[in-house]
Amino acid sequence: GGQPGPSQQAAPAPAAQPERRSRRIWKCLLQILERRPQLATGAPKPHQEAGVVHQLAAPAAQAKEKIRKMRLIPANYWGISGRQLMELADEVEKHFTGDGANPTVYAVVDKLIKPLCKPSGVSYAVLKNPKGLKCTTFVTHAWAEFFLEFVDDIQRHCENFETTVFWICFTANPQTWSPEDLGDLLFPPLQSPFVIAMQQCTTFLIVRNGTKNMYSRLWCVAELVLANAWTDSRMQVIGRMPARAQASGQDVGLNAKCNPADVEMLRATIRQTGLDVNELVANAVRAPSGSELFRAL
């Protein structure tokens, strides 16, 4: 700090140093300009010839761009029409054959949806509808169900199936994001795409299945409770439950399971509503298919 003394001002090295730096800068600029034709013609780049890894910060930048694309579209526009859902079912029938001809939603996501969506980084719904499609029906379900049974149940129930726009988690949410990015998207739950979408939908459709009690999955319990607490939608129930499905117990309701990282946050959010979780789950489990649930008071 401070001004240089007389002896420092007389020394030749500091005076020459800026000049040497300037020469080096100009030399680098000339080298860059000389390389420009190579870049344009696709000739090998000098750093590639030297074996330097050409990644730098590109993956992080690409990930941010993919996230930005999703966030530009409101969550309640991450919808898929019934016609598009049926087209997906057609693709599933072509893709899954032989012993795997009746895949679960888990398998469809892993083997079909993720490969289709990975290049763009967006969800399947946004891939099909780049400008978004406003949802009218929020679908709650369990991924352990058979995919084609799931689609058939919805088709049979909905009068205007082809033109109805559904918010379905495995098509609405981006399935190829990192766990960290997905965590940022889904938490806190009250600000997540789930709640934003269900608040804008006029129908909350509970799609049960004969394979898995959906209320042994904590996300399904949370959706049911939050729909009662924060929406005015009609609540409809379709599909069948597994034989001897429990409406309460050590693996159902607040005791249900999910990704361990999500459990405490979801349970705390459910408790904050003050609603009787066991009663809500019991009503959804026992209701006849095609019936409408009375809302919690």
C-alpha positions as YAML, in Angstrom:
chain: A
units: angstrom
residues:
- id: 1
  name: GLY
  ca: [0.00, 0.00, 0.00]
- id: 2
  name: GLY
  ca: [1.07, 3.69, -0.25]
- id: 3
  name: GLN
  ca: [3.15, 5.44, -2.86]
- id: 4
  name: PRO
  ca: [6.47, 3.85, -4.04]
- id: 5
  name: GLY
  ca: [9.72, 5.29, -2.68]
- id: 6
  name: PRO
  ca: [12.49, 6.82, -4.80]
- id: 7
  name: SER
  ca: [14.48, 3.59, -4.98]
- id: 8
  name: GLN
  ca: [11.43, 1.73, -6.30]
- id: 9
  name: GLN
  ca: [10.73, 4.36, -8.95]
- id: 10
  name: ALA
  ca: [14.31, 4.10, -10.28]
- id: 11
  name: ALA
  ca: [14.28, 0.31, -10.68]
- id: 12
  name: PRO
  ca: [13.91, -0.80, -14.34]
- id: 13
  name: ALA
  ca: [11.98, -4.07, -13.72]
- id: 14
  name: PRO
  ca: [8.62, -2.57, -12.72]
- id: 15
  name: ALA
  ca: [8.65, -0.24, -15.72]
- id: 16
  name: ALA
  ca: [9.31, -3.09, -18.13]
- id: 17
  name: GLN
  ca: [6.82, -5.53, -16.56]
- id: 18
  name: PRO
  ca: [3.61, -3.87, -17.89]
- id: 19
  name: GLU
  ca: [5.15, -3.79, -21.35]
- id: 20
  name: ARG
  ca: [5.92, -7.53, -21.20]
- id: 21
  name: ARG
  ca: [2.36, -8.23, -19.99]
- id: 22
  name: SER
  ca: [0.95, -6.22, -22.90]
- id: 23
  name: ARG
  ca: [3.06, -8.18, -25.38]
- id: 24
  name: ARG
  ca: [1.84, -11.47, -23.88]
- id: 25
  name: ILE
  ca: [-1.80, -10.32, -24.05]
- id: 26
  name: TRP
  ca: [-1.48, -9.30, -27.71]
- id: 27
  name: LYS
  ca: [0.26, -12.58, -28.50]
- id: 28
  name: CYS
  ca: [-2.65, -14.53, -26.92]
- id: 29
  name: LEU
  ca: [-5.20, -12.49, -28.87]
- id: 30
  name: LEU
  ca: [-3.39, -13.14, -32.14]
- id: 31
  name: GLN
  ca: [-3.29, -16.85, -31.39]
- id: 32
  name: ILE
  ca: [-7.05, -16.84, -30.73]
- id: 33
  name: LEU
  ca: [-7.70, -14.99, -34.01]
- id: 34
  name: GLU
  ca: [-5.50, -17.45, -35.89]
- id: 35
  name: ARG
  ca: [-7.53, -20.35, -34.50]
- id: 36
  name: ARG
  ca: [-10.92, -18.97, -35.59]
- id: 37
  name: PRO
  ca: [-10.82, -20.53, -39.11]
- id: 38
  name: GLN
  ca: [-10.10, -23.89, -37.52]
- id: 39
  name: LEU
  ca: [-13.16, -23.57, -35.31]
- id: 40
  name: ALA
  ca: [-15.32, -22.62, -38.28]
- id: 41
  name: THR
  ca: [-14.19, -25.52, -40.48]
- id: 42
  name: GLY
  ca: [-14.39, -28.12, -37.74]
- id: 43
  name: ALA
  ca: [-10.66, -28.88, -37.82]
- id: 44
  name: PRO
  ca: [-9.17, -30.37, -34.64]
- id: 45
  name: LYS
  ca: [-8.79, -27.77, -31.94]
- id: 46
  name: PRO
  ca: [-5.35, -27.32, -30.36]
- id: 47
  name: HIS
  ca: [-6.49, -28.25, -26.86]
- id: 48
  name: GLN
  ca: [-8.15, -31.40, -28.21]
- id: 49
  name: GLU
  ca: [-4.95, -32.45, -29.93]
- id: 50
  name: ALA
  ca: [-3.16, -32.02, -26.62]
- id: 51
  name: GLY
  ca: [-5.68, -34.31, -24.92]
- id: 52
  name: VAL
  ca: [-7.20, -31.62, -22.70]
- id: 53
  name: VAL
  ca: [-10.70, -32.47, -21.41]
- id: 54
  name: HIS
  ca: [-13.13, -30.07, -23.10]
- id: 55
  name: GLN
  ca: [-15.87, -29.81, -20.46]
- id: 56
  name: LEU
  ca: [-15.02, -26.98, -18.10]
- id: 57
  name: ALA
  ca: [-18.25, -25.59, -16.61]
- id: 58
  name: ALA
  ca: [-20.48, -26.66, -19.52]
- id: 59
  name: PRO
  ca: [-22.47, -29.41, -17.69]
- id: 60
  name: ALA
  ca: [-23.44, -27.02, -14.88]
- id: 61
  name: ALA
  ca: [-24.47, -24.35, -17.37]
- id: 62
  name: GLN
  ca: [-26.50, -26.86, -19.37]
- id: 63
  name: ALA
  ca: [-28.25, -28.09, -16.23]
- id: 64
  name: LYS
  ca: [-29.19, -24.53, -15.29]
- id: 65
  name: GLU
  ca: [-30.58, -23.92, -18.77]
- id: 66
  name: LYS
  ca: [-32.76, -27.04, -18.55]
- id: 67
  name: ILE
  ca: [-34.08, -25.94, -15.17]
- id: 68
  name: ARG
  ca: [-34.79, -22.48, -16.56]
- id: 69
  name: LYS
  ca: [-36.85, -23.97, -19.41]
- id: 70
  name: MET
  ca: [-39.11, -25.78, -16.93]
- id: 71
  name: ARG
  ca: [-39.49, -22.81, -14.61]
- id: 72
  name: LEU
  ca: [-40.52, -20.51, -17.46]
- id: 73
  name: ILE
  ca: [-43.75, -22.50, -17.67]
- id: 74
  name: PRO
  ca: [-46.11, -22.33, -14.64]
- id: 75
  name: ALA
  ca: [-46.44, -25.68, -12.87]
- id: 76
  name: ASN
  ca: [-50.18, -25.88, -13.55]
- id: 77
  name: TYR
  ca: [-49.34, -25.86, -17.27]
- id: 78
  name: TRP
  ca: [-47.25, -29.04, -17.02]
- id: 79
  name: GLY
  ca: [-50.22, -30.96, -18.35]
- id: 80
  name: ILE
  ca: [-50.79, -33.82, -20.75]
- id: 81
  name: SER
  ca: [-54.02, -34.41, -22.64]
- id: 82
  name: GLY
  ca: [-55.89, -37.67, -22.62]
- id: 83
  name: ARG
  ca: [-55.01, -38.11, -26.28]
- id: 84
  name: GLN
  ca: [-51.31, -37.71, -25.48]
- id: 85
  name: LEU
  ca: [-51.62, -40.12, -22.58]
- id: 86
  name: MET
  ca: [-53.15, -42.69, -24.93]
- id: 87
  name: GLU
  ca: [-50.31, -42.10, -27.42]
- id: 88
  name: LEU
  ca: [-47.86, -42.81, -24.60]
- id: 89
  name: ALA
  ca: [-49.78, -46.02, -23.85]
- id: 90
  name: ASP
  ca: [-49.40, -47.02, -27.52]
- id: 91
  name: GLU
  ca: [-45.64, -46.47, -27.25]
- id: 92
  name: VAL
  ca: [-45.55, -48.56, -24.07]
- id: 93
  name: GLU
  ca: [-47.26, -51.45, -25.85]
- id: 94
  name: LYS
  ca: [-44.69, -51.28, -28.66]
- id: 95
  name: HIS
  ca: [-41.71, -50.96, -26.33]
- id: 96
  name: PHE
  ca: [-42.63, -53.56, -23.69]
- id: 97
  name: THR
  ca: [-43.20, -57.04, -25.06]
- id: 98
  name: GLY
  ca: [-42.98, -60.65, -23.92]
- id: 99
  name: ASP
  ca: [-42.61, -61.12, -20.17]
- id: 100
  name: GLY
  ca: [-42.41, -57.35, -19.63]
- id: 101
  name: ALA
  ca: [-45.57, -56.55, -21.57]
- id: 102
  name: ASN
  ca: [-47.43, -55.22, -18.51]
- id: 103
  name: PRO
  ca: [-44.98, -52.70, -16.99]
- id: 104
  name: THR
  ca: [-45.42, -50.64, -13.86]
- id: 105
  name: VAL
  ca: [-45.14, -46.86, -13.94]
- id: 106
  name: TYR
  ca: [-41.62, -47.26, -12.48]
- id: 107
  name: ALA
  ca: [-40.57, -49.29, -15.53]
- id: 108
  name: VAL
  ca: [-42.19, -46.90, -18.02]
- id: 109
  name: VAL
  ca: [-40.39, -43.95, -16.45]
- id: 110
  name: ASP
  ca: [-37.00, -45.70, -16.41]
- id: 111
  name: LYS
  ca: [-37.12, -47.37, -19.80]
- id: 112
  name: LEU
  ca: [-39.16, -44.95, -21.90]
- id: 113
  name: ILE
  ca: [-39.75, -41.51, -20.39]
- id: 114
  name: LYS
  ca: [-36.23, -40.84, -19.11]
- id: 115
  name: PRO
  ca: [-34.47, -41.68, -22.40]
- id: 116
  name: LEU
  ca: [-36.95, -39.52, -24.32]
- id: 117
  name: CYS
  ca: [-36.56, -36.54, -21.96]
- id: 118
  name: LYS
  ca: [-32.85, -36.69, -21.15]
- id: 119
  name: PRO
  ca: [-31.60, -34.63, -24.15]
- id: 120
  name: SER
  ca: [-33.91, -31.71, -23.38]
- id: 121
  name: GLY
  ca: [-33.93, -32.02, -19.58]
- id: 122
  name: VAL
  ca: [-37.63, -31.15, -19.41]
- id: 123
  name: SER
  ca: [-40.55, -33.29, -18.33]
- id: 124
  name: TYR
  ca: [-42.50, -35.53, -20.72]
- id: 125
  name: ALA
  ca: [-45.48, -33.16, -20.60]
- id: 126
  name: VAL
  ca: [-43.34, -30.13, -21.48]
- id: 127
  name: LEU
  ca: [-41.54, -32.15, -24.16]
- id: 128
  name: LYS
  ca: [-44.93, -32.77, -25.79]
- id: 129
  name: ASN
  ca: [-46.25, -29.25, -25.07]
- id: 130
  name: PRO
  ca: [-43.32, -26.80, -25.15]
- id: 131
  name: LYS
  ca: [-45.61, -23.84, -24.44]
- id: 132
  name: GLY
  ca: [-47.43, -25.71, -21.69]
- id: 133
  name: LEU
  ca: [-50.95, -27.08, -21.44]
- id: 134
  name: LYS
  ca: [-53.20, -25.89, -18.62]
- id: 135
  name: CYS
  ca: [-54.37, -28.71, -16.37]
- id: 136
  name: THR
  ca: [-57.93, -29.26, -15.20]
- id: 137
  name: THR
  ca: [-57.54, -32.63, -13.43]
- id: 138
  name: PHE
  ca: [-54.89, -33.45, -10.84]
- id: 139
  name: VAL
  ca: [-54.18, -37.20, -10.71]
- id: 140
  name: THR
  ca: [-52.89, -38.84, -7.52]
- id: 141
  name: HIS
  ca: [-51.70, -42.45, -7.78]
- id: 142
  name: ALA
  ca: [-48.93, -44.92, -6.88]
- id: 143
  name: TRP
  ca: [-46.08, -45.80, -9.23]
- id: 144
  name: ALA
  ca: [-46.23, -49.49, -8.35]
- id: 145
  name: GLU
  ca: [-49.44, -49.83, -10.39]
- id: 146
  name: PHE
  ca: [-49.51, -51.30, -13.88]
- id: 147
  name: PHE
  ca: [-49.28, -48.41, -16.34]
- id: 148
  name: LEU
  ca: [-51.82, -49.65, -18.89]
- id: 149
  name: GLU
  ca: [-54.38, -50.40, -16.16]
- id: 150
  name: PHE
  ca: [-53.85, -46.87, -14.85]
- id: 151
  name: VAL
  ca: [-54.56, -45.34, -18.28]
- id: 152
  name: ASP
  ca: [-57.58, -47.58, -18.90]
- id: 153
  name: ASP
  ca: [-59.12, -46.65, -15.53]
- id: 154
  name: ILE
  ca: [-58.83, -42.93, -16.30]
- id: 155
  name: GLN
  ca: [-60.16, -43.36, -19.83]
- id: 156
  name: ARG
  ca: [-63.22, -45.27, -18.65]
- id: 157
  name: HIS
  ca: [-63.95, -42.67, -15.98]
- id: 158
  name: CYS
  ca: [-63.52, -39.41, -17.91]
- id: 159
  name: GLU
  ca: [-66.35, -38.49, -20.26]
- id: 160
  name: ASN
  ca: [-64.17, -36.19, -22.39]
- id: 161
  name: PHE
  ca: [-60.98, -38.15, -21.91]
- id: 162
  name: GLU
  ca: [-59.11, -37.11, -25.07]
- id: 163
  name: THR
  ca: [-59.45, -33.36, -24.45]
- id: 164
  name: THR
  ca: [-59.13, -33.41, -20.64]
- id: 165
  name: VAL
  ca: [-55.73, -32.14, -19.48]
- id: 166
  name: PHE
  ca: [-54.18, -34.09, -16.62]
- id: 167
  name: TRP
  ca: [-51.43, -33.22, -14.15]
- id: 168
  name: ILE
  ca: [-49.69, -36.54, -13.49]
- id: 169
  name: CYS
  ca: [-46.46, -36.49, -11.49]
- id: 170
  name: PHE
  ca: [-44.42, -38.83, -13.69]
- id: 171
  name: THR
  ca: [-45.22, -36.83, -16.85]
- id: 172
  name: ALA
  ca: [-45.36, -33.37, -15.25]
- id: 173
  name: ASN
  ca: [-42.18, -33.39, -13.17]
- id: 174
  name: PRO
  ca: [-38.75, -33.66, -14.84]
- id: 175
  name: GLN
  ca: [-37.53, -37.21, -14.26]
- id: 176
  name: THR
  ca: [-33.91, -36.74, -15.37]
- id: 177
  name: TRP
  ca: [-32.89, -33.98, -12.96]
- id: 178
  name: SER
  ca: [-30.36, -34.63, -10.22]
- id: 179
  name: PRO
  ca: [-31.69, -35.39, -6.70]
- id: 180
  name: GLU
  ca: [-30.46, -31.97, -5.58]
- id: 181
  name: ASP
  ca: [-32.33, -30.11, -8.32]
- id: 182
  name: LEU
  ca: [-35.47, -32.17, -7.74]
- id: 183
  name: GLY
  ca: [-35.25, -31.43, -4.03]
- id: 184
  name: ASP
  ca: [-35.13, -27.71, -4.77]
- id: 185
  name: LEU
  ca: [-38.19, -28.12, -6.98]
- id: 186
  name: LEU
  ca: [-40.32, -30.17, -4.57]
- id: 187
  name: PHE
  ca: [-39.57, -28.49, -1.24]
- id: 188
  name: PRO
  ca: [-41.05, -26.92, 0.70]
- id: 189
  name: PRO
  ca: [-44.17, -28.93, -0.24]
- id: 190
  name: LEU
  ca: [-46.59, -26.00, -0.03]
- id: 191
  name: GLN
  ca: [-44.61, -24.23, -2.76]
- id: 192
  name: SER
  ca: [-44.06, -27.35, -4.86]
- id: 193
  name: PRO
  ca: [-45.51, -27.99, -8.34]
- id: 194
  name: PHE
  ca: [-47.87, -30.53, -6.73]
- id: 195
  name: VAL
  ca: [-49.68, -27.95, -4.62]
- id: 196
  name: ILE
  ca: [-49.53, -25.18, -7.25]
- id: 197
  name: ALA
  ca: [-51.13, -27.51, -9.80]
- id: 198
  name: MET
  ca: [-53.78, -29.03, -7.53]
- id: 199
  name: GLN
  ca: [-54.90, -25.56, -6.43]
- id: 200
  name: GLN
  ca: [-55.55, -24.63, -10.07]
- id: 201
  name: CYS
  ca: [-57.33, -27.85, -11.05]
- id: 202
  name: THR
  ca: [-61.08, -28.30, -10.75]
- id: 203
  name: THR
  ca: [-60.89, -32.07, -10.16]
- id: 204
  name: PHE
  ca: [-58.70, -34.12, -7.80]
- id: 205
  name: LEU
  ca: [-58.76, -37.66, -9.17]
- id: 206
  name: ILE
  ca: [-57.68, -40.54, -6.91]
- id: 207
  name: VAL
  ca: [-56.63, -43.49, -9.07]
- id: 208
  name: ARG
  ca: [-56.34, -46.61, -6.91]
- id: 209
  name: ASN
  ca: [-54.91, -49.91, -8.09]
- id: 210
  name: GLY
  ca: [-55.07, -53.58, -7.15]
- id: 211
  name: THR
  ca: [-51.31, -53.97, -6.70]
- id: 212
  name: LYS
  ca: [-50.30, -51.45, -4.03]
- id: 213
  name: ASN
  ca: [-52.15, -49.58, -1.32]
- id: 214
  name: MET
  ca: [-51.35, -46.07, -2.50]
- id: 215
  name: TYR
  ca: [-51.63, -44.73, 1.06]
- id: 216
  name: SER
  ca: [-48.60, -46.72, 2.09]
- id: 217
  name: ARG
  ca: [-46.76, -44.06, 0.05]
- id: 218
  name: LEU
  ca: [-46.30, -40.83, 2.00]
- id: 219
  name: TRP
  ca: [-46.47, -38.58, -1.05]
- id: 220
  name: CYS
  ca: [-49.96, -39.95, -1.82]
- id: 221
  name: VAL
  ca: [-51.02, -39.29, 1.78]
- id: 222
  name: ALA
  ca: [-49.63, -35.75, 1.55]
- id: 223
  name: GLU
  ca: [-51.48, -35.09, -1.70]
- id: 224
  name: LEU
  ca: [-54.77, -36.28, -0.21]
- id: 225
  name: VAL
  ca: [-54.39, -34.15, 2.93]
- id: 226
  name: LEU
  ca: [-53.18, -31.03, 1.10]
- id: 227
  name: ALA
  ca: [-55.98, -31.29, -1.45]
- id: 228
  name: ASN
  ca: [-58.48, -31.27, 1.42]
- id: 229
  name: ALA
  ca: [-56.71, -28.41, 3.17]
- id: 230
  name: TRP
  ca: [-55.79, -26.09, 0.29]
- id: 231
  name: THR
  ca: [-58.12, -26.69, -2.67]
- id: 232
  name: ASP
  ca: [-61.78, -26.49, -3.62]
- id: 233
  name: SER
  ca: [-61.62, -29.21, -6.28]
- id: 234
  name: ARG
  ca: [-64.07, -32.06, -6.65]
- id: 235
  name: MET
  ca: [-62.56, -35.22, -5.21]
- id: 236
  name: GLN
  ca: [-63.30, -38.36, -7.18]
- id: 237
  name: VAL
  ca: [-62.20, -41.95, -6.59]
- id: 238
  name: ILE
  ca: [-61.68, -44.63, -9.22]
- id: 239
  name: GLY
  ca: [-59.94, -48.02, -9.44]
- id: 240
  name: ARG
  ca: [-59.81, -50.84, -6.93]
- id: 241
  name: MET
  ca: [-57.69, -51.31, -3.84]
- id: 242
  name: PRO
  ca: [-55.67, -54.47, -3.16]
- id: 243
  name: ALA
  ca: [-57.49, -57.22, -1.27]
- id: 244
  name: ARG
  ca: [-57.43, -56.58, 2.50]
- id: 245
  name: ALA
  ca: [-55.94, -53.11, 2.01]
- id: 246
  name: GLN
  ca: [-55.59, -51.38, 5.36]
- id: 247
  name: ALA
  ca: [-57.01, -47.91, 6.01]
- id: 248
  name: SER
  ca: [-54.65, -47.43, 8.96]
- id: 249
  name: GLY
  ca: [-51.72, -49.17, 10.58]
- id: 250
  name: GLN
  ca: [-47.97, -49.15, 10.86]
- id: 251
  name: ASP
  ca: [-47.34, -48.65, 7.11]
- id: 252
  name: VAL
  ca: [-50.26, -46.39, 6.20]
- id: 253
  name: GLY
  ca: [-51.15, -42.72, 6.68]
- id: 254
  name: LEU
  ca: [-48.54, -40.79, 8.65]
- id: 255
  name: ASN
  ca: [-46.61, -44.05, 9.00]
- id: 256
  name: ALA
  ca: [-46.35, -44.44, 5.22]
- id: 257
  name: LYS
  ca: [-42.94, -44.60, 3.55]
- id: 258
  name: CYS
  ca: [-41.14, -42.65, 0.85]
- id: 259
  name: ASN
  ca: [-37.64, -41.42, 0.07]
- id: 260
  name: PRO
  ca: [-36.02, -41.05, 3.54]
- id: 261
  name: ALA
  ca: [-34.88, -37.53, 2.67]
- id: 262
  name: ASP
  ca: [-38.53, -36.45, 2.23]
- id: 263
  name: VAL
  ca: [-40.17, -38.13, 5.22]
- id: 264
  name: GLU
  ca: [-39.81, -35.57, 8.01]
- id: 265
  name: MET
  ca: [-40.67, -32.58, 5.83]
- id: 266
  name: LEU
  ca: [-43.80, -34.28, 4.49]
- id: 267
  name: ARG
  ca: [-44.97, -35.44, 7.92]
- id: 268
  name: ALA
  ca: [-44.48, -31.96, 9.36]
- id: 269
  name: THR
  ca: [-46.44, -30.44, 6.46]
- id: 270
  name: ILE
  ca: [-49.29, -32.93, 6.91]
- id: 271
  name: ARG
  ca: [-49.48, -32.28, 10.67]
- id: 272
  name: GLN
  ca: [-49.64, -28.52, 10.11]
- id: 273
  name: THR
  ca: [-53.03, -28.87, 8.39]
- id: 274
  name: GLY
  ca: [-54.62, -30.13, 11.62]
- id: 275
  name: LEU
  ca: [-56.77, -32.58, 9.64]
- id: 276
  name: ASP
  ca: [-57.56, -36.13, 10.74]
- id: 277
  name: VAL
  ca: [-55.24, -38.09, 8.44]
- id: 278
  name: ASN
  ca: [-56.62, -41.50, 9.40]
- id: 279
  name: GLU
  ca: [-60.16, -40.46, 8.58]
- id: 280
  name: LEU
  ca: [-59.19, -39.01, 5.19]
- id: 281
  name: VAL
  ca: [-57.24, -42.14, 4.25]
- id: 282
  name: ALA
  ca: [-60.02, -44.46, 5.44]
- id: 283
  name: ASN
  ca: [-62.57, -42.62, 3.30]
- id: 284
  name: ALA
  ca: [-60.36, -42.84, 0.21]
- id: 285
  name: VAL
  ca: [-59.59, -46.53, 0.75]
- id: 286
  name: ARG
  ca: [-63.19, -47.62, 1.36]
- id: 287
  name: ALA
  ca: [-65.04, -45.44, -1.18]
- id: 288
  name: PRO
  ca: [-66.68, -47.27, -4.10]
- id: 289
  name: SER
  ca: [-65.02, -46.71, -7.46]
- id: 290
  name: GLY
  ca: [-66.62, -43.81, -9.31]
- id: 291
  name: SER
  ca: [-67.78, -42.09, -6.15]
- id: 292
  name: GLU
  ca: [-67.11, -38.57, -4.95]
- id: 293
  name: LEU
  ca: [-65.53, -37.91, -1.58]
- id: 294
  name: PHE
  ca: [-66.92, -35.40, 0.86]
- id: 295
  name: ARG
  ca: [-64.35, -32.82, 1.76]
- id: 296
  name: ALA
  ca: [-62.91, -32.53, 5.27]
- id: 297
  name: LEU
  ca: [-64.47, -29.70, 7.24]
...
